Structure formats: C-alpha cells, structure tokens
Coordinates of C-alpha atoms in Angstrom, one line a residue:
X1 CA 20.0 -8.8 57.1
X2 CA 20.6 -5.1 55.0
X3 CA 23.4 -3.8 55.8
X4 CA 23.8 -0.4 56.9
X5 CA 25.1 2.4 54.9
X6 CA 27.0 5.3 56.4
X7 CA 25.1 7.9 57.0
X8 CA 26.1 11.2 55.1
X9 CA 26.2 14.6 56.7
X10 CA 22.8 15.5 56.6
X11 CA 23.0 19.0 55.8
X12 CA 25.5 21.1 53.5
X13 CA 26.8 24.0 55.6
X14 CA 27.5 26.3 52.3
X15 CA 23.5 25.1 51.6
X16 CA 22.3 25.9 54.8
X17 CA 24.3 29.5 55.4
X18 CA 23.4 30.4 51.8
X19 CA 19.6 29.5 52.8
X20 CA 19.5 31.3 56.3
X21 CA 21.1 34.3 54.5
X22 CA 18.3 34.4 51.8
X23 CA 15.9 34.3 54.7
X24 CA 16.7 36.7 56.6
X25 CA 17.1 39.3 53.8
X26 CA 13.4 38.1 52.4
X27 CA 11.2 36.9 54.7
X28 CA 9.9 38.1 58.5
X29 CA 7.4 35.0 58.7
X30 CA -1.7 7.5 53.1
X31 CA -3.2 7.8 50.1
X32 CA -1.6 10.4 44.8
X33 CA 1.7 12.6 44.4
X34 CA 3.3 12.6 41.4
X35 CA 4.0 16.0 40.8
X36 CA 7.2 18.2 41.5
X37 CA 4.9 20.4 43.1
X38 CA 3.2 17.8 45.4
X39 CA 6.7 17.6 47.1
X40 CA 8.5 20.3 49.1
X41 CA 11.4 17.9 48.6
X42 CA 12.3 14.4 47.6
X43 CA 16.3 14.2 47.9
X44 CA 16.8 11.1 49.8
X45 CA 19.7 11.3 53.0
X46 CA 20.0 8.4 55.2
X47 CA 21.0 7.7 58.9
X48 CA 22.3 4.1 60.3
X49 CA 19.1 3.2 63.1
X50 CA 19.2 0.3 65.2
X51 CA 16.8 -2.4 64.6
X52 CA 15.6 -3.4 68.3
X53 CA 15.8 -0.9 70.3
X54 CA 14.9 -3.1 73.0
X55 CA 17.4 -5.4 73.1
X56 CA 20.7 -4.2 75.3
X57 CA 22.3 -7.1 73.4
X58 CA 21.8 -6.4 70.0
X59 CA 23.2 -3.1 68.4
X60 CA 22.4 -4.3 64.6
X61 CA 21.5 -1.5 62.2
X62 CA 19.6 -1.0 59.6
X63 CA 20.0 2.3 57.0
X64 CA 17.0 4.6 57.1
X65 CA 15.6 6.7 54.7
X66 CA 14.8 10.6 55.5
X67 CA 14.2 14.1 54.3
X68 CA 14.6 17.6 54.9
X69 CA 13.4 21.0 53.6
X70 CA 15.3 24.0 54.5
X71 CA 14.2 26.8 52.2
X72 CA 12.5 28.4 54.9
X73 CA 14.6 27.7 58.2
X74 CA 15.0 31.3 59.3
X75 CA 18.0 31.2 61.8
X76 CA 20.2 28.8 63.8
X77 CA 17.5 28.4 66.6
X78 CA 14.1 28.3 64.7
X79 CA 11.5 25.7 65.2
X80 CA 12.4 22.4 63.4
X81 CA 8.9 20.6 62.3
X82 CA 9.2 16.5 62.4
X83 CA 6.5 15.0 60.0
X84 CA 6.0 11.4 60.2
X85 CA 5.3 9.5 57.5
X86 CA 3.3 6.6 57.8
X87 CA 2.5 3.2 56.8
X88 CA 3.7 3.3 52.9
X89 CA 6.9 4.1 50.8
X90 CA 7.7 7.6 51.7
X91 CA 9.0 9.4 48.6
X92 CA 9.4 13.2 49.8
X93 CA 8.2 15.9 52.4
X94 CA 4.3 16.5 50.6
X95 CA 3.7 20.4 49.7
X96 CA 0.7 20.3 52.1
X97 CA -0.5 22.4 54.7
X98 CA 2.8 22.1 56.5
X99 CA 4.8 23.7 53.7
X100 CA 2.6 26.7 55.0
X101 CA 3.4 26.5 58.3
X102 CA 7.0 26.1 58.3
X103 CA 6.8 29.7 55.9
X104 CA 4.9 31.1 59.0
X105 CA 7.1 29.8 61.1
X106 CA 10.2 29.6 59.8
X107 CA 10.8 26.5 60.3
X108 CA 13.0 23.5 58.7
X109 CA 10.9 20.6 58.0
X110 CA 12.3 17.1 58.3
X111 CA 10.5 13.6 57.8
X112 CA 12.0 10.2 58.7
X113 CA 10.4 6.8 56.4
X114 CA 8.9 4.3 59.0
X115 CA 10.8 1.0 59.5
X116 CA 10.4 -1.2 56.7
X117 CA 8.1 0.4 54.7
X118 CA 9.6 2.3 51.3
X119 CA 13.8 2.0 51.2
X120 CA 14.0 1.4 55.2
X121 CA 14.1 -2.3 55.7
X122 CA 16.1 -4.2 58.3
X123 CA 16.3 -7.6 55.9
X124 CA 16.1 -9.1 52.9
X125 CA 12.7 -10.6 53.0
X126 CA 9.2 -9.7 54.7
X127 CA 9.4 -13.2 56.0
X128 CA 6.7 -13.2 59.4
X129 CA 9.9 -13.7 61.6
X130 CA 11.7 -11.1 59.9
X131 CA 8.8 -8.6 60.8
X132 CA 9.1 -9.1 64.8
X133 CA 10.7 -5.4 64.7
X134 CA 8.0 -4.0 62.8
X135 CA 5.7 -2.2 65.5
X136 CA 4.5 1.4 66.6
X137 CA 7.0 0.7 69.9
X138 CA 10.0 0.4 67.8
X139 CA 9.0 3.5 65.5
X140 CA 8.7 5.8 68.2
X141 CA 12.1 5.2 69.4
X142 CA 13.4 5.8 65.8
X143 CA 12.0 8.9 65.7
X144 CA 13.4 9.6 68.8
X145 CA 17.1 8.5 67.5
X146 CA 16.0 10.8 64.7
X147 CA 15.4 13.2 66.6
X148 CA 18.6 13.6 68.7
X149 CA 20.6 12.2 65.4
X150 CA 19.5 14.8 63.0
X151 CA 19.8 17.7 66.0
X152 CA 23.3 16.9 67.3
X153 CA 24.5 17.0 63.6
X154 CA 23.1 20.7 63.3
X155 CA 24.5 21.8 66.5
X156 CA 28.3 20.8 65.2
X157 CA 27.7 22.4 62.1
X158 CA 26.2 25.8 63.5
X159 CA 28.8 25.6 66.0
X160 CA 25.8 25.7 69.0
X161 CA 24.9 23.8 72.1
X162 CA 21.3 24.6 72.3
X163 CA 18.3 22.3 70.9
X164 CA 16.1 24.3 68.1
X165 CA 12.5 24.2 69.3
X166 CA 10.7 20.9 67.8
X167 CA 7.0 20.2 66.5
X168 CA 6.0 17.2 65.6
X169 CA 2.9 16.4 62.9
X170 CA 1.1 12.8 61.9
X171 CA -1.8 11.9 59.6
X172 CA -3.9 9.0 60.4
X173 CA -1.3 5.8 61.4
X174 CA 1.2 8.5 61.4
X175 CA -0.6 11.1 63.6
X176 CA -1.3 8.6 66.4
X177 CA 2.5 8.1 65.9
X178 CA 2.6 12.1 66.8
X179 CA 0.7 11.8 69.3
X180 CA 2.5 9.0 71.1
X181 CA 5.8 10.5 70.6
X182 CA 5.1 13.5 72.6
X183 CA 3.5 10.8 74.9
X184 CA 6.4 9.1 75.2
X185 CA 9.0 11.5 74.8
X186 CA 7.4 14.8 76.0
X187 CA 10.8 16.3 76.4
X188 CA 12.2 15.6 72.9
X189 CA 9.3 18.0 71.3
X190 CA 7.4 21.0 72.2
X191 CA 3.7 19.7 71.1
X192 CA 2.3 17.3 68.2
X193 CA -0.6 17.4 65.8
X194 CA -2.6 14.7 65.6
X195 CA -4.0 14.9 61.9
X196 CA -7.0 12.3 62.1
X197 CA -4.5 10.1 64.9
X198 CA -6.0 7.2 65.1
X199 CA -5.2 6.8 68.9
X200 CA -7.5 4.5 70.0
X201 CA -7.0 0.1 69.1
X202 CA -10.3 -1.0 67.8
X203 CA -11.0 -4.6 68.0
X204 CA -14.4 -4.6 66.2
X205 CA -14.5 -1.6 64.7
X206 CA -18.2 -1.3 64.0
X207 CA -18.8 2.8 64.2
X208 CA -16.7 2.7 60.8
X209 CA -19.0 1.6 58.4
X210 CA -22.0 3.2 60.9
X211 CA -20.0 6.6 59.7
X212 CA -19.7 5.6 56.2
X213 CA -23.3 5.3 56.1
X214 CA -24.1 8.8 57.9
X215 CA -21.5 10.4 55.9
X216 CA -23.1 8.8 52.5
X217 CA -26.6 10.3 53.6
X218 CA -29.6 8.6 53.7
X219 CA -30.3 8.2 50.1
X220 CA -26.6 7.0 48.9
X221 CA -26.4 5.1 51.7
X222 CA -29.8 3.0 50.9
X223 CA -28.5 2.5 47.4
X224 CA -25.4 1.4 48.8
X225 CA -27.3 -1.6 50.7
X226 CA -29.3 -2.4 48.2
X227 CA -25.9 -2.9 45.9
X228 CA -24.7 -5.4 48.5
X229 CA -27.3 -7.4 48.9
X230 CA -27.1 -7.9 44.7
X231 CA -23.5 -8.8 44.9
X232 CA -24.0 -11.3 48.0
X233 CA -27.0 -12.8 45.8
X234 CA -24.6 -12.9 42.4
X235 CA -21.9 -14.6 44.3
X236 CA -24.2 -17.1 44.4
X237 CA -25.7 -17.9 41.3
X238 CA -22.6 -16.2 38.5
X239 CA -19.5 -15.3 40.8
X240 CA -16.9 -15.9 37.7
X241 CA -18.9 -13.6 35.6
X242 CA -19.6 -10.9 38.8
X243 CA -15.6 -10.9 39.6
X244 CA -15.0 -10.3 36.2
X245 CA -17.1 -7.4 35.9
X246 CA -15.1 -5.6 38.7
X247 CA -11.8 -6.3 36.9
X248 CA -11.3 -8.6 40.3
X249 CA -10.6 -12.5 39.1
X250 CA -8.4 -12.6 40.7
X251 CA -9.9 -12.7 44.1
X252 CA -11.0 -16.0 44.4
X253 CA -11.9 -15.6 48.1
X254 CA -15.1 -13.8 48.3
X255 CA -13.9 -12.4 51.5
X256 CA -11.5 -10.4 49.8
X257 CA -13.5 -9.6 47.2
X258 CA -16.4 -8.2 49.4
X259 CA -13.7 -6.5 51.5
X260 CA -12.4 -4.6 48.2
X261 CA -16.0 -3.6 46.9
X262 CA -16.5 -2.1 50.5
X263 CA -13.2 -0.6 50.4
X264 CA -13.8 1.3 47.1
X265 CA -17.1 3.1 48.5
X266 CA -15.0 4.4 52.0
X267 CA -12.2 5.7 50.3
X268 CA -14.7 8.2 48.2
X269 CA -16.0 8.9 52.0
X270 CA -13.1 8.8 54.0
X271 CA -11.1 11.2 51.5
X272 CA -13.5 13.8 50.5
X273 CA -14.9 13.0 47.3
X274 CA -18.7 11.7 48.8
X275 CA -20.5 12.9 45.4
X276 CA -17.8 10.7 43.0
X277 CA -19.5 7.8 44.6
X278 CA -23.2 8.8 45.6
X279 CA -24.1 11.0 42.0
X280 CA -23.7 8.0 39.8
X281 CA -25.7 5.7 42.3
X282 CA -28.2 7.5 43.1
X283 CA -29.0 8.6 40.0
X284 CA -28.7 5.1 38.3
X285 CA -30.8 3.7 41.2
X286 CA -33.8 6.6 39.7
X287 CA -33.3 5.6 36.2
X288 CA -33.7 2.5 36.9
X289 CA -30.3 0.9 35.5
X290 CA -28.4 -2.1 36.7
X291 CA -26.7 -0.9 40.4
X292 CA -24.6 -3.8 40.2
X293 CA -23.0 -2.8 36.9
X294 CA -23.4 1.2 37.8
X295 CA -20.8 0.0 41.0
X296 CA -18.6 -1.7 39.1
X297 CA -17.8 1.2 36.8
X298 CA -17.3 3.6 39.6
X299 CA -15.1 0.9 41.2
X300 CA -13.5 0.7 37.5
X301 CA -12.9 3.9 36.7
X302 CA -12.3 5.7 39.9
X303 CA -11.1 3.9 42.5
X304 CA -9.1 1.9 39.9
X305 CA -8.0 3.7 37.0
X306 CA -7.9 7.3 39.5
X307 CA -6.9 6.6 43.0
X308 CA -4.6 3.4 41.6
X309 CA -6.2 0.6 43.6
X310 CA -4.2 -2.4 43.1
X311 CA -7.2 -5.3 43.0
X312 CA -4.3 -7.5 43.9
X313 CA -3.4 -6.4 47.0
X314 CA -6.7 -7.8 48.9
X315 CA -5.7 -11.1 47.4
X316 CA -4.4 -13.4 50.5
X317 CA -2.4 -15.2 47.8
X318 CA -0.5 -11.5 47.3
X319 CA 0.0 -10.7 50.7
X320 CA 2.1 -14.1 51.9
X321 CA 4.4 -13.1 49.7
X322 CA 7.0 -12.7 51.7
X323 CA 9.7 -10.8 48.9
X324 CA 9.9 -7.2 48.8
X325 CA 8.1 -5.5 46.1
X326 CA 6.8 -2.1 45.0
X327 CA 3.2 -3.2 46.7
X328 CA 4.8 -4.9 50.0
X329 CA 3.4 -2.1 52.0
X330 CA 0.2 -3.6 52.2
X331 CA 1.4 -7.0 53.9
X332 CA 3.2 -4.2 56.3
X333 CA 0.3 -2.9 57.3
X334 CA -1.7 -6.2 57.9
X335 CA 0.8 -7.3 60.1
X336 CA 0.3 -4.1 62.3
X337 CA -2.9 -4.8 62.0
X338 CA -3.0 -8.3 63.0
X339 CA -0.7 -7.6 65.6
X340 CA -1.2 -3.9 67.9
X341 CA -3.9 -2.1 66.4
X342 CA -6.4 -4.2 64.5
X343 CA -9.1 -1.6 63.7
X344 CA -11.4 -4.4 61.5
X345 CA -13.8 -2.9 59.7
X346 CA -16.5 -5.3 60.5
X347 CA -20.1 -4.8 59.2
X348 CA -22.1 -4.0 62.0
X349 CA -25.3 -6.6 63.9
X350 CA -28.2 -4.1 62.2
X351 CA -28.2 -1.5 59.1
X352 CA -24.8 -2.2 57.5
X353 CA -23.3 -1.1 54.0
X354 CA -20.3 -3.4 54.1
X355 CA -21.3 -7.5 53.0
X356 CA -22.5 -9.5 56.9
X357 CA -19.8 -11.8 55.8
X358 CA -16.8 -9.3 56.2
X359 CA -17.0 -10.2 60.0
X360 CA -14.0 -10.9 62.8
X361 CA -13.8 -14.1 61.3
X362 CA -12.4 -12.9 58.2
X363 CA -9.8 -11.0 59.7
X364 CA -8.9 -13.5 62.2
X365 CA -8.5 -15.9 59.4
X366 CA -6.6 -13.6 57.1
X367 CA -4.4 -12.8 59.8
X368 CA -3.3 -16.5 60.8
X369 CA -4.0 -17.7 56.2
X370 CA -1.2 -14.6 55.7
X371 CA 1.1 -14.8 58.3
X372 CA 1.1 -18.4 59.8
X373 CA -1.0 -20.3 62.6
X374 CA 0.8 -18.9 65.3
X375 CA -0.6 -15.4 64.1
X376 CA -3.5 -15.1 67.5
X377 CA -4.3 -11.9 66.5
X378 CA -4.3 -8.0 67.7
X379 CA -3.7 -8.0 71.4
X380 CA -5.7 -4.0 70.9
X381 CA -6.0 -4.0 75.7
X382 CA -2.6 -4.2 75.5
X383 CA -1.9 -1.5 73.0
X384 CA -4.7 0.5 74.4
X385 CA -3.1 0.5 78.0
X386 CA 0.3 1.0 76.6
X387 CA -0.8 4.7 75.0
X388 CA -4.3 4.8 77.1
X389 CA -6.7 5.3 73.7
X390 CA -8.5 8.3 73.8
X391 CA -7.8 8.1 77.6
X392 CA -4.4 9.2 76.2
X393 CA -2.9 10.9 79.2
X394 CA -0.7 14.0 77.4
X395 CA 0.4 17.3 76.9
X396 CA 0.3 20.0 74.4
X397 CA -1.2 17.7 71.7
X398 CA -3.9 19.3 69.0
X399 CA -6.2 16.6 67.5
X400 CA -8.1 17.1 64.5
X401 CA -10.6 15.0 62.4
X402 CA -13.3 16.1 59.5
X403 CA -16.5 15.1 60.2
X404 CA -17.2 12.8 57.7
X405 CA -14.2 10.6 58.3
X406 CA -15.1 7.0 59.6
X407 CA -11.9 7.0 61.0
X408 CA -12.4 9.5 63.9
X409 CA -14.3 7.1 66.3
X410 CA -10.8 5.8 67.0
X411 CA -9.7 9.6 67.3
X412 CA -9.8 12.0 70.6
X413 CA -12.8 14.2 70.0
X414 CA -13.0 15.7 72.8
X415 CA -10.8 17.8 74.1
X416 CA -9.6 18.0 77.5
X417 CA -6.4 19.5 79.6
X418 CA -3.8 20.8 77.5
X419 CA -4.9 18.7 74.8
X420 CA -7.5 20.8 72.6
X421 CA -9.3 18.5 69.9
X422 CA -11.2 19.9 66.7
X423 CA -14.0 18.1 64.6
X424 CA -13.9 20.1 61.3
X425 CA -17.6 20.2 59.7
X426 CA -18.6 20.0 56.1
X427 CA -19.8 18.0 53.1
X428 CA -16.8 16.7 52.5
X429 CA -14.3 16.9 55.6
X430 CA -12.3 13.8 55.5
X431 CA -9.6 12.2 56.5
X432 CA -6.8 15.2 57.4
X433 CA -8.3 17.8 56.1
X434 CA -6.6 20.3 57.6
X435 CA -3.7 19.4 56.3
X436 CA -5.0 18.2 52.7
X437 CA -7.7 20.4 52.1
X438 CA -10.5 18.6 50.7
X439 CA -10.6 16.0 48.8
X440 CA -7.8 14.6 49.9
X441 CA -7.5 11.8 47.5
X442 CA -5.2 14.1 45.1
X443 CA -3.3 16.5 47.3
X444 CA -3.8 20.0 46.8
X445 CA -0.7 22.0 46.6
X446 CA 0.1 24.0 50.2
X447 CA -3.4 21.9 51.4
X448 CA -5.2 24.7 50.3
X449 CA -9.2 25.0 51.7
X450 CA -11.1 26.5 48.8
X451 CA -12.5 23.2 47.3
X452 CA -13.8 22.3 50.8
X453 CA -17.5 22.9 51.1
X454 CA -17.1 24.8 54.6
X455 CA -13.9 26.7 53.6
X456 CA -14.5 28.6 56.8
X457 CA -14.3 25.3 58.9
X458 CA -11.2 24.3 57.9
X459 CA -9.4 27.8 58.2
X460 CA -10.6 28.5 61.4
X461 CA -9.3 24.9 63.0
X462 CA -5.8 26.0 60.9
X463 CA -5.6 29.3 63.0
X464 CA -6.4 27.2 66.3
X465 CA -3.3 25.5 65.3
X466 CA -1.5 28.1 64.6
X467 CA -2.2 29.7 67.8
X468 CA -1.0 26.8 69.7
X469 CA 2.0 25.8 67.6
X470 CA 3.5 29.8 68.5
X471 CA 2.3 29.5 72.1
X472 CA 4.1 25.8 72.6
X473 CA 6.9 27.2 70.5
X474 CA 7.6 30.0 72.7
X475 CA 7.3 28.3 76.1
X476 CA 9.6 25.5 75.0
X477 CA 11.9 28.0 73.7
X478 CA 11.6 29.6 77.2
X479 CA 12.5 26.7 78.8
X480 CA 15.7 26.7 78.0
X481 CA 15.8 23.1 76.2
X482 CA 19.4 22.2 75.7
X483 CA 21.1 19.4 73.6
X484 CA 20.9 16.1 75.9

C-alpha cells in the first residue's frame, strides 16, 4: 500500500488576498503539452483520499495529486470551475478554452488527478487485485471529497460559511465523469460540461469506425480499405519484414498490430487533423505508389515521431506488466475498459476500415491474456443502468461533440430537458473542440477557433455555453447553497 502524505494547506492566504486584490483593481469579467504556455498551472498540492469509499470498514488513504489556478478568482464567493482530468498522468490545469472562461467568469479553476493514474496511486504495483478500486464509481466520490475538501479549506481561510458557486467540466472519459457527477451529486455543483462525454457503455462499438469512414470521406476512406486488405494479405506471405516497416516488431500478435495501424488512421480523425492522413493517401493511391509503404510513413512520422505513439503500448506483453511506469496508464485504461465501459472498436459486419480480425474476440481475449482468466469482461447493462446512457436522467448538463468525432455515438446528441446538447459541424470538428479548438492533437493556447474550418461553429456552441454557465451560476448562487 502508498502511504498517505499530509495534505498541505491548499491555498496561501497572503497568495490568494494579494490575487483577489489585483483582481478587483484590473479586471470586471487525453491526448501533447509541453509548453509553459499549454498550462495555466502545474504546481502540484495534494489531499489524503480514501481508497474505497464503499467500504464502512476500511478508512485507508491514499495521497492525491491536484491543482489550482487562482489568477483570476475575483472575490470570496465567485464561481469555482472543477476540471477533471481523465484517464492519464495529469501534469497541470491545460491553458484551454477554460482558461477563457474562468477570465469571464472570474472564476478559480481547480483539477483533481484520477485515482491511480499519474502520482495518485493507492499501491505499490498495478497488480489485477490491486486495481479493484480503480472504477468511474470510486472517482466520482473523489471528486466529491474534493469537492467538500478543497471548499471547507477556503471557507476557514476567508473566514466564510457559504459554498462559492461550482461548475464542473470533462473531456471524453473525463466529461462523462462531469456528467455523472452532477448525476450523482446534483447538489455539490451548479451544472457540468460534457466535452465529447462519452456517456453511453458500448459493448460492440461498431458506429466508430462507420464514423471514421464518413469523416475520412469517400475517397480517403476507399484508400483506407484498400490499405487493409494489403496488410491482412502481407501478414500472410512477409509479416517480419511488414512489422518492420511500421517500426512495430515488436508486436508479435497481429491483433495488436492491426489494432495499432487502425489506431493511427482515428487519431488523425478523431483529433482534427483528417488531411495529415487522407492528402498523402490519396494522393499516393493517384500516383500510383506503394499504399502499404505510403501508410507506414504517415504512421512513422506522424503518429509516431508527432503525436508520440508508443508502439509498445498495444503489445499484450507490455500491458501485464504489472510495475508502475511512465506508460502504465495504458494498462489503467484497459482495465476500465475490460471492466465498466468497454467501448471496443470492433470492425463492423459490411464496409469496414479497421482489419475483420480486430473483432470482440480480440478484446475478450486481451482482456482475460492481460489481466488473468477470471477477467469475464465489461459488464456495459450494468454500467449503462447505473448512469442510464444517453437515457442519462439529469440536470443542467451541456453536451458537446464535433461532428467528425467517432466518439460521439456514445455521446447525448440530442438534447432534451434541462440538458441542451450541441453537434459542432466542420471539416475538422473532433474530439472536444470546443474546448481545444481544432486540431486538437497539439493544444492551442486559450483553445482558440481560428484554425477550425467552421470558426463560426465552434464560437457560437462557446456562447451557448456561456449563456448557460451565467444562467446556472446565478440560480445556484440564488439558492442560497451553504457549506454542508
């Protein structure tokens, strides 16, 4: 077991005084990030969380990692915005589209690392017992010990009673996460965005590479097909010579490696950049080159050498390993996967992209190769009825998805009753665009809009938002909410 550290105050009174001071005199308003400037902040504070919260028996802790950004936090009762991070290390608030909004609003902005992934791990190892806590169950309620944690401890220092006004905002994983929380704990936060929230557990999750197809267009995605079937056939006939030319020996399963070629051609999709994969293909498909060597160097030398795809991380041999390591976030995830939500991105019966073979079967057997026999795989009913899906039955909860993002059809995209939902159209609308701009594969300091082909259609979903966030604001702060 890791012990727990004691927690530090988590904020400086002579920093926070000096910062409301400053404000008031001059204002009146995952996934790379390696930049100062793609972080608003990355000065680590830390809290002691419990590790099952479900237990009334078991009161260990673990220490968890979080953030806060307070160069905007107007006065003592101004919104504070929650942004979750999701299934990966955590290394700082990102200078996104939120940085934006907490200007506007004058809000402080604070982000809590998920269980076990990054800094915040209960144990020792990533052995499959030692991952029983990991779930989406057991996050929520640390966000809501965050929650109550990080407000109590502004409250002695501002010598108040009264809760500040919360807002709570996911990507992906992390805004289903939103999403849930206000589900869940719809009196702890005074609405959620739901940034591409992934709501819905998908057991075969066909309409995935369906989208990657449509979003490819016709002629990119033909090319696509036709790349496929030359792999499948090389596999065959010179599959030491074919791995090598991806700079992916090391895969000896051809699962895994047919999973990482697919991979490759949704991230370009799913994040934006559609014309860093479909203008070398296409146009190597009309001069008639090799499209099987034409693939390989965009796998090479963008998803590779410029997103930083780690090729070992779809090996089976690399994700057993149970010790923590820089890249154990990708065994995390797995076990989610195998466990609540599955999503597997299996090729479809009729007109896939992705390789026939990268069927259930592979996950299932991944799941129980990687984690042990007794793995039976994603129980997605039961997460569905836990959170009801796009059925989800909330309040005050904006979702958002771009249109060419595979990973909306286990989105809401429709709205309904107090729960307004956005599809953001253009050529490249991804995966949380209105957060990241587009493409989203390099963040774009304060998210910004221009490089999206629809500019227009981003801002005008942003100003939806914006409109809701001040109405939910003010209502909550109405309310009356008072420290529990």
């Amino acid at each position: 077991m890791r012990f727990a550290v004691p927690a530090p105050a988590s904020i400086s009174l002579a920093i926070l005084v000096l910062t409301l001071a400053v404000a008031s005199a001059q204002r009146h308003l995952r996934e790379r990030e390696t930049s100062s400037s793609s972080y608003l902040t990355k000065e680590e504070h830390w809290m002691n969380q419990t590790i099952d919260h479900f237990s009334p028996y078991d009161r260990d802790q673990f220490a968890q990692r979080y953030y806060e950004y307070l160069d905007e936090f107007r006065s003592h009762d101004s919104p504070i915005f929650l942004k979750i991070c999701g299934e990966s290390v955590c290394n700082g608030i990102s200078n996104d589209y939120l940085g934006v909004l907490a200007k506007k609003f004058g809000a402080a902005v604070v982000s809590l690392e998920h269980r076990y992934y990054g800094k915040s791990y209960p144990f020792g190892s990533f052995s499959t017992d030692n991952l029983r806590y990991l779930s989406s169950k057991q996050a929520l309620f640390d966000l809501a010990v965050f929650r109550q944690y990080y407000q109590e401890s502004l409250n002695e220092k501002l010598n108040k009673s009264t809760d500040n006004p919360w807002f709570v905002f996911g990507i992906s994983y992390a805004g289903a996460l939103s999403a849930w929380f206000r589900l869940k704990f719809p009196h702890l936060t005074c609405g959620s965005l739901a940034s591409s929230g992934v709501v819905l557990a998908v057991y075969n999750f066909t309409k995935f590479d369906e989208q990657v197809g449509e979003s490819a267009g016709a002629e990119c995605k033909a090319v696509l097909q036709e790349i496929t079937s030359l792999v499948e056939q090389r596999l065959e006939s010179n599959q030491k010579d074919l791995k090598k030319l991806f700079n992916a020996s090391k895969l000896s399963k051809d699962g895994d490696f047919l999973y990482f070629l697919a991979d490759a051609a949704v991230t370009a999709i799913q994040y934006g950049d559609p014309d860093e994969l479909c203008d070398p293909l296409t146009k190597a498909k009309k001069a008639g080159e090799d499209l099987v060597e034409a693939y390989a160097k965009y796998v090479k030398e963008y998803y590779i050498d410029y997103i930083g795809a780690d090729v070992e991380t779809y090996d089976q041999q690399h994700l057993k390993k149970a010790k923590i390591s820089d890249s154990s976030s990708d065994r995390l995830w797995w076990f989610q996967v195998c466990t609540e939500v599955a999503y597997f991105q299996v090729a479809p019966a009729n007109d896939s992209i992705r390789s026939s073979k990268v069927d259930t079967r592979y996950h299932l057997d991944l799941c129980k190769n990687v984690f042990g026999n007794d793995m039976s795989g994603p129980d997605v009913n039961a997460t569905n009825l836990y959170y009801g899906g796009k059925e989800i039955a909330g309040s005050k909860i904006i979702f958002t998805n771009g249109s060419q993002d595979p990973w909306r059809h286990a989105s809401k995209q429709t709205s309904s009753r107090d729960m307004p939902a956005y599809i953001i159209k253009c050529h490249n609308c991804g995966h949380g665009s209105d957060m990241r701009g587009c493409p989203q594969s390099r963040l774009v300091p304060k998210g910004d809009s221009k490089n999206c082909s629809s500019p227009d259609a981003v801002n005008k979903v942003r100003q939806n938002i914006i409109t809701y966030i001040d109405q939910w604001l003010s209502e909550c702060q109405f309310s009356g909410v008072t420290a529990m």
